[in-house]
Each structure stands twice: as C-alpha cells, then as structure tokens.
C-alpha cells in the first residue's frame, strides 16, 4: 500500500479543510486585532477622518492577505491549489480597490470639512504632503491593476501585457508600506500596534521573497534543470523531458504542474504553466504541451541540453486529497497530462478513466494511458465526438451514471477545457457527489 491509501484509511480531516480552517482562523484573529487597535487608538480630527482611518487600516490588512495568497507558499498551495487561491486573490483584489478608494475619498472629504475648503483644493494640498502623495499613488496603482483585471479589459489584453501590469502590485505594496509608515499614527498608537504592524509587513515581505524568489532560485541552482529530449507526440503536441541533479529531492507529486522557462531559447519573461505528464521520479520530469500560442508551439524547437528554469511544483490536484478507495478520472483533450501522471502513481485498484476527445487521433498519450489503466485493472472509456445540440452530452448526469454507476462512491478528478470542466462539475453536483470527493484542475490561472 502507498501513502495514498494510508491517507484514505486514516479517514482524518481532509487537508483542504485543515488549510481553509487555518486561513479563516488566521484571518479572523487578524481582523479582531485590527479592530481592537482601531478602537484603542485616538480618533481622527473629525468623524469623517475617523471613518477614513477605519478603511485605511482595513486596506492594509487586505493588502497583506492579497500578498499571502500570491506568495506561492507550498503548504497552502498543495492543500488549496493555486487556481482556488487565485480566485480568492481576485475577490480580495476588488474588495481592496473599493476599500482604498473609500479611504482616499473620506480623507479628502474629512480634511475639506476641517479646513472648510473645497474637495479639489484639499486634494491638491494633500498631494503636497509626502505621506498622502504615496497613498494616492498606491491607490492609483491598485485602480490600474483592478481595471485591467476586470473581465472586459482582461479579455482584450495579451496574457503577458496583463501579467506585466499586474506586477505593479509590488509597487503598490512598497508605496502603501511607506505611506503607512510616514502616517505614523497607525504605527505608533501603542507599542503593541507598532509591533503588530511591523510583524505583519515583515511577514508579508518574507513570504513573498521566500515563495517567489528564494525557493525558486535555490531549487534551480540545486537541481540545474536541462532539456534531455524533445519528443513530438502529434502535429501540435510535444513532450519535453527535463533532467537535473538530485531530482529525487524535488517535492513533486503526480498531478501537479510547474511554471517553465527556457531562457536561452525563449524571451526571459515567457513563463508557462504545464502539468507534469509523468509521475515525477529521481530520473526526470516530463511536460506535454499542445500548441496554443507561440511559447507552447516553440517548445518543439527546444535544443537538447538547453537550460530550463522551473518554478514549482504547484497545485492541489493530487492524491493528497483522496477520500475514497475508488477513483474516477475525467480528462478532456490535453487535460489528460496530470491524469496520465496520476495513473502512474496509483496502486492497483478500483479505477475508471473517461477521456474526452474529438477523435481517437486527437487523444494525446493514448497508448500510455491504455497501458497504465490495463496494468492496474481499471476501465478506460474513450468518449469521441463533438458536443453539439444533437448529441447527448457525455457528462450529463444520466450519461455519467450510465458509464460509472457508483460515481457517488468515488473520488472524481477532472481536468479539461473550461466548458467541459464546468459541465462535468454541474453533472456531479446534480448526482450529489459530495464536494469533498470532487477535485478539479483548471488550465487557466488568470
Ligand atoms: C495549472 C495549469 C496547467 C497546465 N497544463 C498544461 C499541460 O499540461 N499541457 C498543455 O498543453 N497546456 C497546459 N496548460 C495551458 C498552458 O499553460 C497554455 O496553453 C500555455 O501557457 C499557452 O501559452 P502560449 O504562450 O503558447 O500561448 P498564448 O497564446 O500566449 O496563450 C494562450 C492562453 O494561455 C494562457 N496563458 C499563457 N501564458 C500563461 C501563463 N504564463 N500562465 C497562465 N496562463 C497562461 C492565457 O489564458 C492565454 O490566453 C496549463 C495551464 C495551467 C494554468
């Protein structure tokens, strides 16, 4: 038996529940501390400024959570998954925007009332004060990031442009920190307040530096990843084999993905997430990519021996989250990659795989999947065809139940295009498969 089945046997609290519980506890404790600090501090010069202060300290707290969610802390990532953390990041981002804007408007209004001046005049006067100016700049940067992340604009922007603008969050972080530091009252209202805010900011900077810079740099220096082979799987799909030193020490699990850069061959800013398409082991890593744009299409031309810079492994689409002995693995198109890796890791057991493709020729890694399923005594259903209004949808509840009568008794892992994944998840909900048994990987983080 493997560690996987040990986890099933133990029947303890699911890791995702532990992580969510930890996150909520952490959030509530911090909110309580911030409320206590706010109530214990001297009020503003008038009521409007007091309310402005309330929004200001909460904006700082939201920014702190925002950074934690993108710090790629392995403990959180493996339990909650980067896709879910990114969704939370998005919602906190928009809350942060409204909190910051409310804070800014109330500060101007509060001082305008105090000085009996117009809002315009007060705004200009405040922009001459360093602490206020930095706050205004931070608010402007946050507004730009929110604007480009709103769906209508996001859809029109290339990923790299959107991502480049999104990195301005770091500038907002620096500006907000100095703004809060210069606006000394928050920091100095009591020795406890000073200690609390310093710890909070240092923790945010430390987490970010560790997760986004130190760990990736250290791992790449330690493992020295290189392209070992490039194998075309079809006209538009290619597998890249990557080797390196001490690969057995890499904390990777089947089902996870890495963010890959091939510096000598592609632009240095080009970094793309691809799942591991084989279970990670001491010998090497493999990704299998379908050509979607220039970066993925260009992988076919990678020179053997070229350096690879690998961030990760990331993701919660792993056997860590298994709750039942039986599994149903559902893949659509190139979404087979993490499923293929998970098949390799599984012990013999109760296993059904549904693989949705337009035609058998489009089924990436089909021979490997067939062989792995056969060796484990499982069943593979290749579901071919296009989904249109004339054909019965393959993932409608009735179809799912017909293919897998005991679907509610299994863990279900789903990875495929967004529309297919959404259809499967809706079908599973209708069949009342408990949410804790359903695990999905979305090939989209933005
Ligand atoms: C967790 C995860 C695992 C994935 N695993 C695989 C896999 O195993 N095999 C596979 O073929 N594809 C996989 N993808 C999809 C793959 O990342 C994109 O197809 C690829 O990055 C496209 O890049 P491009 O520059 O060639 O195309 P582009 O035309 O530049 O991009 C096409 C679309 O891909 C997305 N994308 C591009 N770059 C990134 C990025 N750095 N981060 C997030 N999204 C990006 C954007 O939504 C973009 O609109 C995965 C995606 C994610 C998020």
mmCIF file of N, CA and C in Angstrom, residues 190-312:
data_model
loop_
_atom_site.group_PDB
_atom_site.id
_atom_site.type_symbol
_atom_site.label_atom_id
_atom_site.label_comp_id
_atom_site.label_asym_id
_atom_site.label_seq_id
_atom_site.Cartn_x
_atom_site.Cartn_y
_atom_site.Cartn_z
ATOM 1 N N UNK A 190 0.363 52.543 19.893
ATOM 2 C CA UNK A 190 0.767 51.869 21.136
ATOM 3 C C UNK A 190 1.952 50.966 20.791
ATOM 4 N N UNK A 191 2.729 50.531 21.807
ATOM 5 C CA UNK A 191 3.859 49.629 21.488
ATOM 6 C C UNK A 191 3.352 48.349 20.817
ATOM 7 N N UNK A 192 2.151 47.887 21.224
ATOM 8 C CA UNK A 192 1.613 46.661 20.614
ATOM 9 C C UNK A 192 1.299 46.907 19.131
ATOM 10 N N UNK A 193 0.710 48.096 18.846
ATOM 11 C CA UNK A 193 0.376 48.418 17.449
ATOM 12 C C UNK A 193 1.651 48.443 16.611
ATOM 13 N N UNK A 194 2.704 49.067 17.141
ATOM 14 C CA UNK A 194 3.966 49.137 16.397
ATOM 15 C C UNK A 194 4.472 47.718 16.099
ATOM 16 N N UNK A 195 4.489 46.890 17.149
ATOM 17 C CA UNK A 195 4.998 45.517 16.966
ATOM 18 C C UNK A 195 4.118 44.770 15.970
ATOM 19 N N UNK A 196 2.788 44.922 16.090
ATOM 20 C CA UNK A 196 1.875 44.164 15.226
ATOM 21 C C UNK A 196 2.086 44.530 13.759
ATOM 22 N N UNK A 197 2.091 45.840 13.455
ATOM 23 C CA UNK A 197 2.197 46.234 12.041
ATOM 24 C C UNK A 197 3.550 45.853 11.456
ATOM 25 N N UNK A 198 4.606 45.978 12.285
ATOM 26 C CA UNK A 198 5.917 45.571 11.765
ATOM 27 C C UNK A 198 5.927 44.076 11.460
ATOM 28 N N UNK A 199 5.383 43.282 12.376
ATOM 29 C CA UNK A 199 5.381 41.820 12.157
ATOM 30 C C UNK A 199 4.564 41.491 10.898
ATOM 31 N N UNK A 200 3.424 42.151 10.759
ATOM 32 C CA UNK A 200 2.553 41.869 9.611
ATOM 33 C C UNK A 200 3.272 42.153 8.293
ATOM 34 N N UNK A 201 3.875 43.337 8.215
ATOM 35 C CA UNK A 201 4.554 43.710 6.968
ATOM 36 C C UNK A 201 5.775 42.830 6.721
ATOM 37 N N UNK A 202 6.546 42.552 7.770
ATOM 38 C CA UNK A 202 7.737 41.710 7.576
ATOM 39 C C UNK A 202 7.331 40.307 7.136
ATOM 40 N N UNK A 203 6.231 39.824 7.704
ATOM 41 C CA UNK A 203 5.733 38.500 7.329
ATOM 42 C C UNK A 203 5.346 38.488 5.849
ATOM 43 N N UNK A 204 4.642 39.547 5.411
ATOM 44 C CA UNK A 204 4.215 39.611 4.001
ATOM 45 C C UNK A 204 5.431 39.663 3.077
ATOM 46 N N UNK A 205 6.376 40.544 3.390
ATOM 47 C CA UNK A 205 7.571 40.650 2.540
ATOM 48 C C UNK A 205 8.350 39.331 2.557
ATOM 49 N N UNK A 206 8.482 38.737 3.756
ATOM 50 C CA UNK A 206 9.243 37.487 3.897
ATOM 51 C C UNK A 206 8.601 36.366 3.093
ATOM 52 N N UNK A 207 7.259 36.239 3.210
ATOM 53 C CA UNK A 207 6.559 35.168 2.484
ATOM 54 C C UNK A 207 6.738 35.341 0.980
ATOM 55 N N UNK A 208 6.613 36.575 0.548
ATOM 56 C CA UNK A 208 6.728 36.861 -0.886
ATOM 57 C C UNK A 208 8.140 36.556 -1.399
ATOM 58 N N UNK A 209 9.118 37.016 -0.626
ATOM 59 C CA UNK A 209 10.504 36.781 -1.036
ATOM 60 C C UNK A 209 10.829 35.293 -1.045
ATOM 61 N N UNK A 210 10.352 34.593 -0.009
ATOM 62 C CA UNK A 210 10.654 33.159 0.082
ATOM 63 C C UNK A 210 9.993 32.407 -1.069
ATOM 64 N N UNK A 211 8.665 32.609 -1.225
ATOM 65 C CA UNK A 211 7.900 31.816 -2.186
ATOM 66 C C UNK A 211 8.189 32.159 -3.631
ATOM 67 N N UNK A 212 8.404 33.463 -3.917
ATOM 68 C CA UNK A 212 8.539 33.879 -5.315
ATOM 69 C C UNK A 212 9.978 34.009 -5.770
ATOM 70 N N UNK A 213 10.919 34.181 -4.806
ATOM 71 C CA UNK A 213 12.296 34.427 -5.221
ATOM 72 C C UNK A 213 13.257 33.367 -4.663
ATOM 73 N N UNK A 214 13.337 33.293 -3.331
ATOM 74 C CA UNK A 214 14.391 32.465 -2.725
ATOM 75 C C UNK A 214 14.230 30.977 -3.077
ATOM 76 N N UNK A 215 13.029 30.436 -2.878
ATOM 77 C CA UNK A 215 12.848 28.990 -3.129
ATOM 78 C C UNK A 215 13.100 28.656 -4.607
ATOM 79 N N UNK A 216 12.488 29.395 -5.585
ATOM 80 C CA UNK A 216 12.772 29.067 -6.985
ATOM 81 C C UNK A 216 14.265 29.181 -7.333
ATOM 82 N N UNK A 217 14.922 30.247 -6.837
ATOM 83 C CA UNK A 217 16.345 30.406 -7.161
ATOM 84 C C UNK A 217 17.152 29.247 -6.584
ATOM 85 N N UNK A 218 16.852 28.926 -5.328
ATOM 86 C CA UNK A 218 17.607 27.852 -4.678
ATOM 87 C C UNK A 218 17.377 26.522 -5.415
ATOM 88 N N UNK A 219 16.128 26.236 -5.728
ATOM 89 C CA UNK A 219 15.817 24.950 -6.390
ATOM 90 C C UNK A 219 16.533 24.836 -7.735
ATOM 91 N N UNK A 220 16.536 25.932 -8.482
ATOM 92 C CA UNK A 220 17.154 25.848 -9.809
ATOM 93 C C UNK A 220 18.668 25.746 -9.722
ATOM 94 N N UNK A 221 19.242 26.419 -8.713
ATOM 95 C CA UNK A 221 20.692 26.289 -8.521
ATOM 96 C C UNK A 221 21.012 24.858 -8.088
ATOM 97 N N UNK A 222 20.163 24.281 -7.268
ATOM 98 C CA UNK A 222 20.415 22.950 -6.726
ATOM 99 C C UNK A 222 20.206 21.864 -7.784
ATOM 100 N N UNK A 223 19.139 21.990 -8.552
ATOM 101 C CA UNK A 223 18.785 20.889 -9.472
ATOM 102 C C UNK A 223 19.378 21.061 -10.874
ATOM 103 N N UNK A 224 19.687 22.274 -11.277
ATOM 104 C CA UNK A 224 20.261 22.535 -12.617
ATOM 105 C C UNK A 224 19.512 21.784 -13.710
ATOM 106 N N UNK A 225 18.288 22.203 -13.923
ATOM 107 C CA UNK A 225 17.430 21.517 -14.897
ATOM 108 C C UNK A 225 17.929 21.753 -16.326
ATOM 109 N N UNK A 226 17.853 20.694 -17.141
ATOM 110 C CA UNK A 226 18.230 20.800 -18.561
ATOM 111 C C UNK A 226 17.277 19.981 -19.400
ATOM 112 N N UNK A 227 17.110 20.408 -20.634
ATOM 113 C CA UNK A 227 16.262 19.637 -21.558
ATOM 114 C C UNK A 227 17.011 18.367 -21.955
ATOM 115 N N UNK A 228 16.381 17.214 -21.710
ATOM 116 C CA UNK A 228 17.042 15.944 -22.044
ATOM 117 C C UNK A 228 16.562 15.411 -23.392
ATOM 118 N N UNK A 229 15.309 15.681 -23.729
ATOM 119 C CA UNK A 229 14.786 15.205 -25.020
ATOM 120 C C UNK A 229 13.509 15.963 -25.350
ATOM 121 N N UNK A 230 13.247 16.072 -26.634
ATOM 122 C CA UNK A 230 12.011 16.714 -27.109
ATOM 123 C C UNK A 230 11.365 15.723 -28.065
ATOM 124 N N UNK A 231 10.167 15.255 -27.706
ATOM 125 C CA UNK A 231 9.542 14.180 -28.490
ATOM 126 C C UNK A 231 8.175 14.646 -29.010
ATOM 127 N N UNK A 232 8.042 14.808 -30.341
ATOM 128 C CA UNK A 232 6.713 15.176 -30.867
ATOM 129 C C UNK A 232 5.729 14.035 -30.630
ATOM 130 N N UNK A 233 4.552 14.363 -30.099
ATOM 131 C CA UNK A 233 3.513 13.339 -29.871
ATOM 132 C C UNK A 233 2.514 13.347 -31.024
ATOM 133 N N UNK A 234 2.353 14.510 -31.665
ATOM 134 C CA UNK A 234 1.474 14.641 -32.835
ATOM 135 C C UNK A 234 1.879 15.953 -33.511
ATOM 136 N N UNK A 235 1.075 16.383 -34.495
ATOM 137 C CA UNK A 235 1.440 17.619 -35.209
ATOM 138 C C UNK A 235 1.488 18.830 -34.288
ATOM 139 N N UNK A 236 0.623 18.843 -33.278
ATOM 140 C CA UNK A 236 0.583 20.040 -32.422
ATOM 141 C C UNK A 236 0.816 19.747 -30.937
ATOM 142 N N UNK A 237 1.323 18.573 -30.633
ATOM 143 C CA UNK A 237 1.612 18.255 -29.227
ATOM 144 C C UNK A 237 3.038 17.729 -29.123
ATOM 145 N N UNK A 238 3.725 18.212 -28.099
ATOM 146 C CA UNK A 238 5.127 17.793 -27.934
ATOM 147 C C UNK A 238 5.389 17.491 -26.458
ATOM 148 N N UNK A 239 6.241 16.501 -26.205
ATOM 149 C CA UNK A 239 6.657 16.227 -24.824
ATOM 150 C C UNK A 239 8.108 16.683 -24.657
ATOM 151 N N UNK A 240 8.361 17.351 -23.532
ATOM 152 C CA UNK A 240 9.727 17.794 -23.233
ATOM 153 C C UNK A 240 10.177 17.056 -21.976
ATOM 154 N N UNK A 241 11.285 16.361 -22.082
ATOM 155 C CA UNK A 241 11.857 15.634 -20.940
ATOM 156 C C UNK A 241 12.935 16.505 -20.345
ATOM 157 N N UNK A 242 12.862 16.694 -19.039
ATOM 158 C CA UNK A 242 13.822 17.573 -18.358
ATOM 159 C C UNK A 242 14.557 16.750 -17.307
ATOM 160 N N UNK A 243 15.861 16.909 -17.308
ATOM 161 C CA UNK A 243 16.656 16.191 -16.316
ATOM 162 C C UNK A 243 17.352 17.194 -15.382
ATOM 163 N N UNK A 244 18.061 16.690 -14.402
ATOM 164 C CA UNK A 244 18.741 17.593 -13.470
ATOM 165 C C UNK A 244 19.415 16.785 -12.369
ATOM 166 N N UNK A 245 19.984 17.520 -11.409
ATOM 167 C CA UNK A 245 20.665 16.829 -10.302
ATOM 168 C C UNK A 245 19.704 16.636 -9.133
ATOM 169 N N UNK A 246 19.922 15.628 -8.370
ATOM 170 C CA UNK A 246 19.163 15.366 -7.124
ATOM 171 C C UNK A 246 17.644 15.461 -7.320
ATOM 172 N N UNK A 247 17.132 14.975 -8.415
ATOM 173 C CA UNK A 247 15.699 15.170 -8.684
ATOM 174 C C UNK A 247 14.803 14.428 -7.688
ATOM 175 N N UNK A 248 15.351 13.394 -7.064
ATOM 176 C CA UNK A 248 14.585 12.663 -6.060
ATOM 177 C C UNK A 248 14.192 13.555 -4.885
ATOM 178 N N UNK A 249 14.926 14.665 -4.694
ATOM 179 C CA UNK A 249 14.638 15.554 -3.555
ATOM 180 C C UNK A 249 13.536 16.568 -3.877
ATOM 181 N N UNK A 250 13.145 16.658 -5.151
ATOM 182 C CA UNK A 250 12.127 17.643 -5.529
ATOM 183 C C UNK A 250 10.766 17.220 -4.945
ATOM 184 N N UNK A 251 10.110 18.083 -4.167
ATOM 185 C CA UNK A 251 8.861 17.653 -3.511
ATOM 186 C C UNK A 251 7.677 17.699 -4.482
ATOM 187 N N UNK A 252 7.735 16.891 -5.518
ATOM 188 C CA UNK A 252 6.678 16.931 -6.543
ATOM 189 C C UNK A 252 5.799 15.699 -6.436
ATOM 190 N N UNK A 253 4.518 15.871 -6.778
ATOM 191 C CA UNK A 253 3.573 14.753 -6.799
ATOM 192 C C UNK A 253 2.930 14.697 -8.169
ATOM 193 N N UNK A 254 2.524 13.494 -8.543
ATOM 194 C CA UNK A 254 1.783 13.349 -9.794
ATOM 195 C C UNK A 254 0.527 14.205 -9.717
ATOM 196 N N UNK A 255 0.198 14.881 -10.821
ATOM 197 C CA UNK A 255 -0.987 15.744 -10.861
ATOM 198 C C UNK A 255 -0.619 17.220 -10.725
ATOM 199 N N UNK A 256 0.599 17.504 -10.256
ATOM 200 C CA UNK A 256 0.991 18.908 -10.073
ATOM 201 C C UNK A 256 1.528 19.499 -11.374
ATOM 202 N N UNK A 257 1.723 20.808 -11.358
ATOM 203 C CA UNK A 257 2.282 21.472 -12.533
ATOM 204 C C UNK A 257 3.453 22.355 -12.112
ATOM 205 N N UNK A 258 4.255 22.736 -13.097
ATOM 206 C CA UNK A 258 5.339 23.687 -12.833
ATOM 207 C C UNK A 258 5.172 24.860 -13.787
ATOM 208 N N UNK A 259 5.819 25.961 -13.462
ATOM 209 C CA UNK A 259 5.881 27.087 -14.396
ATOM 210 C C UNK A 259 7.261 27.011 -15.031
ATOM 211 N N UNK A 260 7.284 26.872 -16.343
ATOM 212 C CA UNK A 260 8.524 26.550 -17.057
ATOM 213 C C UNK A 260 9.034 27.755 -17.830
ATOM 214 N N UNK A 261 10.349 27.965 -17.758
ATOM 215 C CA UNK A 261 11.031 28.969 -18.593
ATOM 216 C C UNK A 261 12.188 28.276 -19.281
ATOM 217 N N UNK A 262 12.413 28.611 -20.524
ATOM 218 C CA UNK A 262 13.569 28.064 -21.247
ATOM 219 C C UNK A 262 14.379 29.266 -21.725
ATOM 220 N N UNK A 263 15.231 29.812 -20.842
ATOM 221 C CA UNK A 263 15.791 31.149 -21.023
ATOM 222 C C UNK A 263 16.611 31.350 -22.304
ATOM 223 N N UNK A 264 17.446 30.398 -22.664
ATOM 224 C CA UNK A 264 18.287 30.628 -23.840
ATOM 225 C C UNK A 264 17.473 30.603 -25.126
ATOM 226 N N UNK A 265 16.264 30.087 -25.041
ATOM 227 C CA UNK A 265 15.520 29.813 -26.260
ATOM 228 C C UNK A 265 14.300 30.714 -26.429
ATOM 229 N N UNK A 266 13.736 31.142 -25.318
ATOM 230 C CA UNK A 266 12.537 31.988 -25.388
ATOM 231 C C UNK A 266 12.815 33.306 -24.678
ATOM 232 N N UNK A 267 11.885 34.280 -24.812
ATOM 233 C CA UNK A 267 12.043 35.536 -24.080
ATOM 234 C C UNK A 267 12.153 35.225 -22.588
ATOM 235 N N UNK A 268 12.948 36.028 -21.869
ATOM 236 C CA UNK A 268 13.139 35.727 -20.450
ATOM 237 C C UNK A 268 11.839 35.858 -19.671
ATOM 238 N N UNK A 269 10.908 36.682 -20.195
ATOM 239 C CA UNK A 269 9.660 36.863 -19.443
ATOM 240 C C UNK A 269 8.623 35.784 -19.776
ATOM 241 N N UNK A 270 8.958 34.921 -20.737
ATOM 242 C CA UNK A 270 7.989 33.901 -21.121
ATOM 243 C C UNK A 270 8.028 32.743 -20.122
ATOM 244 N N UNK A 271 6.978 32.583 -19.363
ATOM 245 C CA UNK A 271 6.911 31.514 -18.356
ATOM 246 C C UNK A 271 5.522 30.894 -18.452
ATOM 247 N N UNK A 272 5.454 29.619 -18.709
ATOM 248 C CA UNK A 272 4.147 28.989 -18.941
ATOM 249 C C UNK A 272 3.927 27.801 -18.014
ATOM 250 N N UNK A 273 2.711 27.689 -17.488
ATOM 251 C CA UNK A 273 2.425 26.534 -16.631
ATOM 252 C C UNK A 273 2.084 25.301 -17.470
ATOM 253 N N UNK A 274 2.735 24.200 -17.174
ATOM 254 C CA UNK A 274 2.397 22.914 -17.789
ATOM 255 C C UNK A 274 2.446 21.851 -16.701
ATOM 256 N N UNK A 275 1.470 20.937 -16.746
ATOM 257 C CA UNK A 275 1.433 19.858 -15.747
ATOM 258 C C UNK A 275 2.544 18.851 -16.032
ATOM 259 N N UNK A 276 2.906 18.131 -14.998
ATOM 260 C CA UNK A 276 3.831 17.014 -15.203
ATOM 261 C C UNK A 276 3.016 15.903 -15.867
ATOM 262 N N UNK A 277 3.487 15.414 -17.012
ATOM 263 C CA UNK A 277 2.692 14.401 -17.720
ATOM 264 C C UNK A 277 3.183 12.993 -17.412
ATOM 265 N N UNK A 278 4.150 12.894 -16.509
ATOM 266 C CA UNK A 278 4.578 11.586 -15.992
ATOM 267 C C UNK A 278 4.829 11.775 -14.510
ATOM 268 N N UNK A 279 4.648 10.716 -13.741
ATOM 269 C CA UNK A 279 4.868 10.848 -12.294
ATOM 270 C C UNK A 279 6.312 11.271 -12.058
ATOM 271 N N UNK A 280 6.540 12.282 -11.214
ATOM 272 C CA UNK A 280 7.912 12.736 -11.000
ATOM 273 C C UNK A 280 8.715 11.665 -10.276
ATOM 274 N N UNK A 281 9.950 11.488 -10.688
ATOM 275 C CA UNK A 281 10.798 10.500 -10.021
ATOM 276 C C UNK A 281 12.200 11.039 -10.012
ATOM 277 N N UNK A 282 13.133 10.235 -9.562
ATOM 278 C CA UNK A 282 14.513 10.679 -9.476
ATOM 279 C C UNK A 282 15.137 10.940 -10.832
ATOM 280 N N UNK A 283 14.600 10.305 -11.889
ATOM 281 C CA UNK A 283 15.294 10.370 -13.191
ATOM 282 C C UNK A 283 14.990 11.652 -13.957
ATOM 283 N N UNK A 284 13.767 12.155 -13.875
ATOM 284 C CA UNK A 284 13.478 13.338 -14.675
ATOM 285 C C UNK A 284 12.036 13.752 -14.581
ATOM 286 N N UNK A 285 11.739 14.865 -15.267
ATOM 287 C CA UNK A 285 10.376 15.396 -15.302
ATOM 288 C C UNK A 285 9.950 15.430 -16.763
ATOM 289 N N UNK A 286 8.646 15.363 -16.985
ATOM 290 C CA UNK A 286 8.170 15.485 -18.361
ATOM 291 C C UNK A 286 6.959 16.398 -18.402
ATOM 292 N N UNK A 287 6.934 17.272 -19.401
ATOM 293 C CA UNK A 287 5.721 18.047 -19.674
ATOM 294 C C UNK A 287 5.251 17.680 -21.068
ATOM 295 N N UNK A 288 3.959 17.777 -21.290
ATOM 296 C CA UNK A 288 3.421 17.523 -22.634
ATOM 297 C C UNK A 288 2.506 18.683 -22.970
ATOM 298 N N UNK A 289 2.852 19.413 -24.046
ATOM 299 C CA UNK A 289 2.148 20.664 -24.326
ATOM 300 C C UNK A 289 1.508 20.644 -25.703
ATOM 301 N N UNK A 290 0.299 21.190 -25.734
ATOM 302 C CA UNK A 290 -0.395 21.395 -27.005
ATOM 303 C C UNK A 290 -0.116 22.829 -27.457
ATOM 304 N N UNK A 291 0.126 23.015 -28.732
ATOM 305 C CA UNK A 291 0.442 24.356 -29.230
ATOM 306 C C UNK A 291 -0.790 25.244 -29.123
ATOM 307 N N UNK A 292 -0.702 26.273 -28.272
ATOM 308 C CA UNK A 292 -1.817 27.222 -28.118
ATOM 309 C C UNK A 292 -1.401 28.590 -28.648
ATOM 310 N N UNK A 293 -0.142 28.925 -28.492
ATOM 311 C CA UNK A 293 0.392 30.207 -28.947
ATOM 312 C C UNK A 293 1.868 30.004 -29.221
ATOM 313 N N UNK A 294 2.597 31.117 -29.319
ATOM 314 C CA UNK A 294 3.992 30.993 -29.766
ATOM 315 C C UNK A 294 4.863 30.217 -28.771
ATOM 316 N N UNK A 295 4.662 30.425 -27.467
ATOM 317 C CA UNK A 295 5.538 29.754 -26.494
ATOM 318 C C UNK A 295 5.348 28.239 -26.519
ATOM 319 N N UNK A 296 4.102 27.800 -26.467
ATOM 320 C CA UNK A 296 3.863 26.350 -26.451
ATOM 321 C C UNK A 296 4.228 25.720 -27.791
ATOM 322 N N UNK A 297 3.968 26.441 -28.889
ATOM 323 C CA UNK A 297 4.320 25.879 -30.204
ATOM 324 C C UNK A 297 5.833 25.797 -30.350
ATOM 325 N N UNK A 298 6.547 26.773 -29.752
ATOM 326 C CA UNK A 298 8.005 26.819 -29.897
ATOM 327 C C UNK A 298 8.734 25.736 -29.121
ATOM 328 N N UNK A 299 8.057 25.048 -28.213
ATOM 329 C CA UNK A 299 8.737 24.021 -27.405
ATOM 330 C C UNK A 299 9.319 22.918 -28.296
ATOM 331 N N UNK A 300 8.715 22.720 -29.426
ATOM 332 C CA UNK A 300 9.135 21.700 -30.390
ATOM 333 C C UNK A 300 10.589 21.947 -30.844
ATOM 334 N N UNK A 301 10.993 23.206 -30.817
ATOM 335 C CA UNK A 301 12.339 23.549 -31.322
ATOM 336 C C UNK A 301 13.369 23.714 -30.214
ATOM 337 N N UNK A 302 13.030 23.314 -28.994
ATOM 338 C CA UNK A 302 13.992 23.477 -27.893
ATOM 339 C C UNK A 302 15.233 22.635 -28.145
ATOM 340 N N UNK A 303 16.413 23.214 -28.053
ATOM 341 C CA UNK A 303 17.611 22.396 -28.238
ATOM 342 C C UNK A 303 17.848 21.481 -27.028
ATOM 343 N N UNK A 304 18.200 20.243 -27.294
ATOM 344 C CA UNK A 304 18.531 19.318 -26.202
ATOM 345 C C UNK A 304 19.766 19.867 -25.488
ATOM 346 N N UNK A 305 19.733 19.838 -24.165
ATOM 347 C CA UNK A 305 20.873 20.347 -23.388
ATOM 348 C C UNK A 305 20.662 21.775 -22.907
ATOM 349 N N UNK A 306 19.616 22.485 -23.454
ATOM 350 C CA UNK A 306 19.437 23.873 -23.026
ATOM 351 C C UNK A 306 18.911 23.927 -21.590
ATOM 352 N N UNK A 307 19.200 25.049 -20.938
ATOM 353 C CA UNK A 307 18.803 25.205 -19.527
ATOM 354 C C UNK A 307 17.295 25.404 -19.405
ATOM 355 N N UNK A 308 16.746 24.901 -18.330
ATOM 356 C CA UNK A 308 15.339 25.158 -18.027
ATOM 357 C C UNK A 308 15.290 25.779 -16.638
ATOM 358 N N UNK A 309 14.412 26.761 -16.478
ATOM 359 C CA UNK A 309 14.204 27.341 -15.154
ATOM 360 C C UNK A 309 12.794 26.936 -14.733
ATOM 361 N N UNK A 310 12.720 26.170 -13.648
ATOM 362 C CA UNK A 310 11.452 25.543 -13.278
ATOM 363 C C UNK A 310 10.969 26.095 -11.938
ATOM 364 N N UNK A 311 9.771 26.660 -11.933
ATOM 365 C CA UNK A 311 9.160 27.104 -10.665
ATOM 366 C C UNK A 311 8.095 26.091 -10.270
ATOM 367 N N UNK A 312 8.067 25.734 -9.036
ATOM 368 C CA UNK A 312 7.087 24.759 -8.578
ATOM 369 C C UNK A 312 7.796 23.569 -7.964
#
